[in-house]
mmCIF file with all atom_site columns, C-alpha atoms in Angstrom:
data_model
loop_
_atom_site.group_PDB
_atom_site.id
_atom_site.type_symbol
_atom_site.label_atom_id
_atom_site.label_alt_id
_atom_site.label_comp_id
_atom_site.label_asym_id
_atom_site.label_entity_id
_atom_site.label_seq_id
_atom_site.pdbx_PDB_ins_code
_atom_site.Cartn_x
_atom_site.Cartn_y
_atom_site.Cartn_z
_atom_site.occupancy
_atom_site.B_iso_or_equiv
_atom_site.pdbx_formal_charge
_atom_site.auth_seq_id
_atom_site.auth_comp_id
_atom_site.auth_asym_id
_atom_site.auth_atom_id
_atom_site.pdbx_PDB_model_num
ATOM 1   C CA . UNK A 1 1   ? 31.022 -115.541 366.227 1.00 0.00 ? 1   UNK A CA 1
ATOM 2   C CA . UNK A 1 2   ? 28.710 -112.695 367.121 1.00 0.00 ? 2   UNK A CA 1
ATOM 3   C CA . UNK A 1 3   ? 26.760 -112.931 370.398 1.00 0.00 ? 3   UNK A CA 1
ATOM 4   C CA . UNK A 1 4   ? 23.664 -110.706 371.061 1.00 0.00 ? 4   UNK A CA 1
ATOM 5   C CA . UNK A 1 5   ? 23.171 -109.599 374.639 1.00 0.00 ? 5   UNK A CA 1
ATOM 6   C CA . UNK A 1 6   ? 20.197 -107.555 375.985 1.00 0.00 ? 6   UNK A CA 1
ATOM 7   C CA . UNK A 1 7   ? 20.493 -105.510 379.198 1.00 0.00 ? 7   UNK A CA 1
ATOM 8   C CA . UNK A 1 8   ? 17.183 -104.816 380.943 1.00 0.00 ? 8   UNK A CA 1
ATOM 9   C CA . UNK A 1 9   ? 16.186 -101.320 381.953 1.00 0.00 ? 9   UNK A CA 1
ATOM 10  C CA . UNK A 1 10  ? 18.229 -100.095 384.866 1.00 0.00 ? 10  UNK A CA 1
ATOM 11  C CA . UNK A 1 11  ? 20.997 -102.535 384.110 1.00 0.00 ? 11  UNK A CA 1
ATOM 12  C CA . UNK A 1 12  ? 24.641 -101.831 383.343 1.00 0.00 ? 12  UNK A CA 1
ATOM 13  C CA . UNK A 1 13  ? 24.776 -100.920 379.652 1.00 0.00 ? 13  UNK A CA 1
ATOM 14  C CA . UNK A 1 14  ? 28.371 -99.701  379.458 1.00 0.00 ? 14  UNK A CA 1
ATOM 15  C CA . UNK A 1 15  ? 29.380 -102.004 376.582 1.00 0.00 ? 15  UNK A CA 1
ATOM 16  C CA . UNK A 1 16  ? 26.614 -100.515 374.456 1.00 0.00 ? 16  UNK A CA 1
ATOM 17  C CA . UNK A 1 17  ? 27.607 -97.034  375.637 1.00 0.00 ? 17  UNK A CA 1
ATOM 18  C CA . UNK A 1 18  ? 31.177 -97.642  374.477 1.00 0.00 ? 18  UNK A CA 1
ATOM 19  C CA . UNK A 1 19  ? 29.972 -98.307  370.974 1.00 0.00 ? 19  UNK A CA 1
ATOM 20  C CA . UNK A 1 20  ? 27.632 -95.339  370.954 1.00 0.00 ? 20  UNK A CA 1
ATOM 21  C CA . UNK A 1 21  ? 30.414 -93.038  372.252 1.00 0.00 ? 21  UNK A CA 1
ATOM 22  C CA . UNK A 1 22  ? 32.799 -94.277  369.516 1.00 0.00 ? 22  UNK A CA 1
ATOM 23  C CA . UNK A 1 23  ? 30.294 -93.861  366.707 1.00 0.00 ? 23  UNK A CA 1
ATOM 24  C CA . UNK A 1 24  ? 28.160 -90.894  367.615 1.00 0.00 ? 24  UNK A CA 1
ATOM 25  C CA . UNK A 1 25  ? 30.372 -88.765  369.867 1.00 0.00 ? 25  UNK A CA 1
ATOM 26  C CA . UNK A 1 26  ? 33.890 -89.464  368.426 1.00 0.00 ? 26  UNK A CA 1
ATOM 27  C CA . UNK A 1 27  ? 33.145 -90.235  364.768 1.00 0.00 ? 27  UNK A CA 1
ATOM 28  C CA . UNK A 1 28  ? 30.040 -88.154  364.131 1.00 0.00 ? 28  UNK A CA 1
ATOM 29  C CA . UNK A 1 29  ? 30.627 -85.275  366.584 1.00 0.00 ? 29  UNK A CA 1
ATOM 30  C CA . UNK A 1 30  ? 27.505 -85.460  368.659 1.00 0.00 ? 30  UNK A CA 1
ATOM 31  C CA . UNK A 1 31  ? 27.869 -83.729  372.025 1.00 0.00 ? 31  UNK A CA 1
ATOM 32  C CA . UNK A 1 32  ? 27.789 -86.438  374.847 1.00 0.00 ? 32  UNK A CA 1
ATOM 33  C CA . UNK A 1 33  ? 24.944 -84.626  376.476 1.00 0.00 ? 33  UNK A CA 1
ATOM 34  C CA . UNK A 1 34  ? 22.813 -85.139  373.399 1.00 0.00 ? 34  UNK A CA 1
ATOM 35  C CA . UNK A 1 35  ? 23.821 -88.718  372.895 1.00 0.00 ? 35  UNK A CA 1
ATOM 36  C CA . UNK A 1 36  ? 23.044 -89.992  376.390 1.00 0.00 ? 36  UNK A CA 1
ATOM 37  C CA . UNK A 1 37  ? 19.637 -88.992  377.703 1.00 0.00 ? 37  UNK A CA 1
ATOM 38  C CA . UNK A 1 38  ? 16.855 -89.950  380.098 1.00 0.00 ? 38  UNK A CA 1
ATOM 39  C CA . UNK A 1 39  ? 15.591 -92.765  377.812 1.00 0.00 ? 39  UNK A CA 1
ATOM 40  C CA . UNK A 1 40  ? 18.820 -94.719  378.621 1.00 0.00 ? 40  UNK A CA 1
ATOM 41  C CA . UNK A 1 41  ? 17.538 -95.313  382.209 1.00 0.00 ? 41  UNK A CA 1
ATOM 42  C CA . UNK A 1 42  ? 14.294 -96.910  381.025 1.00 0.00 ? 42  UNK A CA 1
ATOM 43  C CA . UNK A 1 43  ? 15.389 -98.554  377.786 1.00 0.00 ? 43  UNK A CA 1
ATOM 44  C CA . UNK A 1 44  ? 16.449 -102.112 376.935 1.00 0.00 ? 44  UNK A CA 1
ATOM 45  C CA . UNK A 1 45  ? 20.032 -102.014 375.607 1.00 0.00 ? 45  UNK A CA 1
ATOM 46  C CA . UNK A 1 46  ? 21.396 -104.441 372.981 1.00 0.00 ? 46  UNK A CA 1
ATOM 47  C CA . UNK A 1 47  ? 25.059 -105.086 372.364 1.00 0.00 ? 47  UNK A CA 1
ATOM 48  C CA . UNK A 1 48  ? 26.608 -107.418 369.830 1.00 0.00 ? 48  UNK A CA 1
ATOM 49  C CA . UNK A 1 49  ? 29.794 -108.900 371.088 1.00 0.00 ? 49  UNK A CA 1
ATOM 50  C CA . UNK A 1 50  ? 32.605 -110.609 369.178 1.00 0.00 ? 50  UNK A CA 1
ATOM 51  C CA . UNK A 1 51  ? 35.109 -112.418 371.398 1.00 0.00 ? 51  UNK A CA 1
ATOM 52  C CA . UNK A 1 52  ? 33.649 -110.604 374.385 1.00 0.00 ? 52  UNK A CA 1
ATOM 53  C CA . UNK A 1 53  ? 34.251 -107.143 372.849 1.00 0.00 ? 53  UNK A CA 1
ATOM 54  C CA . UNK A 1 54  ? 31.348 -104.853 371.952 1.00 0.00 ? 54  UNK A CA 1
ATOM 55  C CA . UNK A 1 55  ? 31.175 -104.190 368.159 1.00 0.00 ? 55  UNK A CA 1
ATOM 56  C CA . UNK A 1 56  ? 27.597 -102.884 367.711 1.00 0.00 ? 56  UNK A CA 1
ATOM 57  C CA . UNK A 1 57  ? 24.750 -101.546 369.843 1.00 0.00 ? 57  UNK A CA 1
ATOM 58  C CA . UNK A 1 58  ? 21.211 -100.293 370.014 1.00 0.00 ? 58  UNK A CA 1
ATOM 59  C CA . UNK A 1 59  ? 18.440 -99.406  372.438 1.00 0.00 ? 59  UNK A CA 1
ATOM 60  C CA . UNK A 1 60  ? 14.696 -99.944  372.595 1.00 0.00 ? 60  UNK A CA 1
ATOM 61  C CA . UNK A 1 61  ? 12.615 -97.700  374.783 1.00 0.00 ? 61  UNK A CA 1
ATOM 62  C CA . UNK A 1 62  ? 8.940  -97.702  375.435 1.00 0.00 ? 62  UNK A CA 1
ATOM 63  C CA . UNK A 1 63  ? 7.255  -94.376  374.731 1.00 0.00 ? 63  UNK A CA 1
ATOM 64  C CA . UNK A 1 64  ? 3.801  -95.481  375.768 1.00 0.00 ? 64  UNK A CA 1
ATOM 65  C CA . UNK A 1 65  ? 2.071  -98.816  376.051 1.00 0.00 ? 65  UNK A CA 1
ATOM 66  C CA . UNK A 1 66  ? 2.525  -100.665 372.812 1.00 0.00 ? 66  UNK A CA 1
ATOM 67  C CA . UNK A 1 67  ? 4.670  -97.946  371.228 1.00 0.00 ? 67  UNK A CA 1
ATOM 68  C CA . UNK A 1 68  ? 8.416  -98.413  371.310 1.00 0.00 ? 68  UNK A CA 1
ATOM 69  C CA . UNK A 1 69  ? 11.337 -96.488  369.994 1.00 0.00 ? 69  UNK A CA 1
ATOM 70  C CA . UNK A 1 70  ? 14.430 -98.304  368.604 1.00 0.00 ? 70  UNK A CA 1
ATOM 71  C CA . UNK A 1 71  ? 17.385 -96.072  368.317 1.00 0.00 ? 71  UNK A CA 1
ATOM 72  C CA . UNK A 1 72  ? 21.058 -95.339  368.883 1.00 0.00 ? 72  UNK A CA 1
ATOM 73  C CA . UNK A 1 73  ? 21.839 -98.087  366.391 1.00 0.00 ? 73  UNK A CA 1
ATOM 74  C CA . UNK A 1 74  ? 25.558 -98.082  365.890 1.00 0.00 ? 74  UNK A CA 1
ATOM 75  C CA . UNK A 1 75  ? 28.235 -100.368 364.416 1.00 0.00 ? 75  UNK A CA 1
ATOM 76  C CA . UNK A 1 76  ? 31.961 -99.694  365.078 1.00 0.00 ? 76  UNK A CA 1
ATOM 77  C CA . UNK A 1 77  ? 33.573 -98.447  361.858 1.00 0.00 ? 77  UNK A CA 1
ATOM 78  C CA . UNK A 1 78  ? 35.956 -101.389 361.557 1.00 0.00 ? 78  UNK A CA 1
ATOM 79  C CA . UNK A 1 79  ? 33.046 -103.836 361.768 1.00 0.00 ? 79  UNK A CA 1
ATOM 80  C CA . UNK A 1 80  ? 30.817 -102.310 359.056 1.00 0.00 ? 80  UNK A CA 1
ATOM 81  C CA . UNK A 1 81  ? 29.975 -104.149 355.870 1.00 0.00 ? 81  UNK A CA 1
ATOM 82  C CA . UNK A 1 82  ? 29.369 -107.297 357.975 1.00 0.00 ? 82  UNK A CA 1
ATOM 83  C CA . UNK A 1 83  ? 25.581 -106.959 358.085 1.00 0.00 ? 83  UNK A CA 1
ATOM 84  C CA . UNK A 1 84  ? 25.703 -106.158 361.798 1.00 0.00 ? 84  UNK A CA 1
ATOM 85  C CA . UNK A 1 85  ? 23.113 -103.385 361.328 1.00 0.00 ? 85  UNK A CA 1
ATOM 86  C CA . UNK A 1 86  ? 20.753 -105.961 359.922 1.00 0.00 ? 86  UNK A CA 1
ATOM 87  C CA . UNK A 1 87  ? 21.449 -108.279 362.863 1.00 0.00 ? 87  UNK A CA 1
ATOM 88  C CA . UNK A 1 88  ? 20.686 -105.349 365.246 1.00 0.00 ? 88  UNK A CA 1
ATOM 89  C CA . UNK A 1 89  ? 17.344 -104.716 363.475 1.00 0.00 ? 89  UNK A CA 1
ATOM 90  C CA . UNK A 1 90  ? 16.391 -108.439 363.572 1.00 0.00 ? 90  UNK A CA 1
ATOM 91  C CA . UNK A 1 91  ? 17.113 -108.592 367.262 1.00 0.00 ? 91  UNK A CA 1
ATOM 92  C CA . UNK A 1 92  ? 15.133 -105.320 367.858 1.00 0.00 ? 92  UNK A CA 1
ATOM 93  C CA . UNK A 1 93  ? 12.108 -106.587 365.920 1.00 0.00 ? 93  UNK A CA 1
ATOM 94  C CA . UNK A 1 94  ? 12.146 -109.857 367.821 1.00 0.00 ? 94  UNK A CA 1
ATOM 95  C CA . UNK A 1 95  ? 12.460 -108.119 371.255 1.00 0.00 ? 95  UNK A CA 1
ATOM 96  C CA . UNK A 1 96  ? 9.795  -105.501 370.378 1.00 0.00 ? 96  UNK A CA 1
ATOM 97  C CA . UNK A 1 97  ? 7.277  -108.313 369.492 1.00 0.00 ? 97  UNK A CA 1
ATOM 98  C CA . UNK A 1 98  ? 8.140  -110.209 372.697 1.00 0.00 ? 98  UNK A CA 1
ATOM 99  C CA . UNK A 1 99  ? 7.411  -106.964 374.648 1.00 0.00 ? 99  UNK A CA 1
ATOM 100 C CA . UNK A 1 100 ? 4.055  -106.521 372.955 1.00 0.00 ? 100 UNK A CA 1
ATOM 101 C CA . UNK A 1 101 ? 4.877  -103.666 370.673 1.00 0.00 ? 101 UNK A CA 1
ATOM 102 C CA . UNK A 1 102 ? 2.189  -102.496 368.202 1.00 0.00 ? 102 UNK A CA 1
ATOM 103 C CA . UNK A 1 103 ? 4.350  -99.814  366.613 1.00 0.00 ? 103 UNK A CA 1
ATOM 104 C CA . UNK A 1 104 ? 7.983  -98.776  366.400 1.00 0.00 ? 104 UNK A CA 1
ATOM 105 C CA . UNK A 1 105 ? 8.828  -95.049  365.990 1.00 0.00 ? 105 UNK A CA 1
ATOM 106 C CA . UNK A 1 106 ? 12.395 -93.982  365.013 1.00 0.00 ? 106 UNK A CA 1
ATOM 107 C CA . UNK A 1 107 ? 14.080 -90.678  364.348 1.00 0.00 ? 107 UNK A CA 1
ATOM 108 C CA . UNK A 1 108 ? 16.296 -91.869  361.588 1.00 0.00 ? 108 UNK A CA 1
ATOM 109 C CA . UNK A 1 109 ? 19.393 -90.090  360.249 1.00 0.00 ? 109 UNK A CA 1
ATOM 110 C CA . UNK A 1 110 ? 18.397 -89.077  356.760 1.00 0.00 ? 110 UNK A CA 1
ATOM 111 C CA . UNK A 1 111 ? 21.250 -90.924  355.097 1.00 0.00 ? 111 UNK A CA 1
ATOM 112 C CA . UNK A 1 112 ? 20.011 -94.157  356.834 1.00 0.00 ? 112 UNK A CA 1
ATOM 113 C CA . UNK A 1 113 ? 16.412 -93.839  355.622 1.00 0.00 ? 113 UNK A CA 1
ATOM 114 C CA . UNK A 1 114 ? 16.887 -96.558  352.920 1.00 0.00 ? 114 UNK A CA 1
ATOM 115 C CA . UNK A 1 115 ? 18.269 -98.950  355.543 1.00 0.00 ? 115 UNK A CA 1
ATOM 116 C CA . UNK A 1 116 ? 15.171 -98.624  357.702 1.00 0.00 ? 116 UNK A CA 1
ATOM 117 C CA . UNK A 1 117 ? 12.882 -98.892  354.731 1.00 0.00 ? 117 UNK A CA 1
ATOM 118 C CA . UNK A 1 118 ? 14.346 -102.394 354.114 1.00 0.00 ? 118 UNK A CA 1
ATOM 119 C CA . UNK A 1 119 ? 12.963 -103.324 357.555 1.00 0.00 ? 119 UNK A CA 1
ATOM 120 C CA . UNK A 1 120 ? 9.453  -102.087 356.847 1.00 0.00 ? 120 UNK A CA 1
ATOM 121 C CA . UNK A 1 121 ? 9.767  -98.528  358.202 1.00 0.00 ? 121 UNK A CA 1
ATOM 122 C CA . UNK A 1 122 ? 8.231  -95.629  356.303 1.00 0.00 ? 122 UNK A CA 1
ATOM 123 C CA . UNK A 1 123 ? 8.295  -91.922  356.792 1.00 0.00 ? 123 UNK A CA 1
ATOM 124 C CA . UNK A 1 124 ? 5.268  -90.726  358.774 1.00 0.00 ? 124 UNK A CA 1
ATOM 125 C CA . UNK A 1 125 ? 5.023  -87.148  357.564 1.00 0.00 ? 125 UNK A CA 1
ATOM 126 C CA . UNK A 1 126 ? 7.337  -85.772  360.223 1.00 0.00 ? 126 UNK A CA 1
ATOM 127 C CA . UNK A 1 127 ? 9.645  -82.972  359.200 1.00 0.00 ? 127 UNK A CA 1
ATOM 128 C CA . UNK A 1 128 ? 13.380 -83.459  358.813 1.00 0.00 ? 128 UNK A CA 1
ATOM 129 C CA . UNK A 1 129 ? 14.987 -82.181  362.001 1.00 0.00 ? 129 UNK A CA 1
ATOM 130 C CA . UNK A 1 130 ? 17.531 -79.647  361.048 1.00 0.00 ? 130 UNK A CA 1
ATOM 131 C CA . UNK A 1 131 ? 18.389 -78.557  364.635 1.00 0.00 ? 131 UNK A CA 1
ATOM 132 C CA . UNK A 1 132 ? 20.597 -81.594  365.252 1.00 0.00 ? 132 UNK A CA 1
ATOM 133 C CA . UNK A 1 133 ? 24.046 -82.342  364.064 1.00 0.00 ? 133 UNK A CA 1
ATOM 134 C CA . UNK A 1 134 ? 22.923 -84.768  361.396 1.00 0.00 ? 134 UNK A CA 1
ATOM 135 C CA . UNK A 1 135 ? 19.427 -84.316  359.831 1.00 0.00 ? 135 UNK A CA 1
ATOM 136 C CA . UNK A 1 136 ? 16.858 -86.876  360.981 1.00 0.00 ? 136 UNK A CA 1
ATOM 137 C CA . UNK A 1 137 ? 13.386 -87.844  359.743 1.00 0.00 ? 137 UNK A CA 1
ATOM 138 C CA . UNK A 1 138 ? 10.549 -89.548  361.651 1.00 0.00 ? 138 UNK A CA 1
ATOM 139 C CA . UNK A 1 139 ? 9.777  -93.173  360.539 1.00 0.00 ? 139 UNK A CA 1
ATOM 140 C CA . UNK A 1 140 ? 7.290  -95.729  361.758 1.00 0.00 ? 140 UNK A CA 1
ATOM 141 C CA . UNK A 1 141 ? 6.647  -99.426  361.514 1.00 0.00 ? 141 UNK A CA 1
ATOM 142 C CA . UNK A 1 142 ? 3.426  -101.062 362.632 1.00 0.00 ? 142 UNK A CA 1
ATOM 143 C CA . UNK A 1 143 ? 3.657  -104.581 364.068 1.00 0.00 ? 143 UNK A CA 1
ATOM 144 C CA . UNK A 1 144 ? 0.068  -105.136 365.217 1.00 0.00 ? 144 UNK A CA 1
ATOM 145 C CA . UNK A 1 145 ? -1.023 -107.041 361.942 1.00 0.00 ? 145 UNK A CA 1
ATOM 146 C CA . UNK A 1 146 ? 2.049  -109.338 361.895 1.00 0.00 ? 146 UNK A CA 1
ATOM 147 C CA . UNK A 1 147 ? 2.067  -112.808 363.207 1.00 0.00 ? 147 UNK A CA 1
#
């Protein structure tokens, strides 16, 4: 059984960091200094646990009042194809609404654009970032008209 756990800003988010380190640093080759940044201190961190072990993670950071940035969405390789990415997104959308978000902005890896489109995100005219290890594109989802 998968358990979702949110860690409030300033809390110990090491289980989420373990997943991010495995996926982004070890698997995808991101330098640790780019993967972990100042937003980690002010963000909500989400970890999915199975039998007490972290298997997926994400974060949700407030950029300005009403505008939040989900990101660092990661699922350990051996746990993919189990719809855990969808579970992370459902948890993020629920938490964002509870926090009063009007909009969500994400810098999505280009190869994951279709995944985010399934959850109502669309490109917002931003360029594809070519100065990072994996190309990214800006995407947005508005929540203000939803019930």
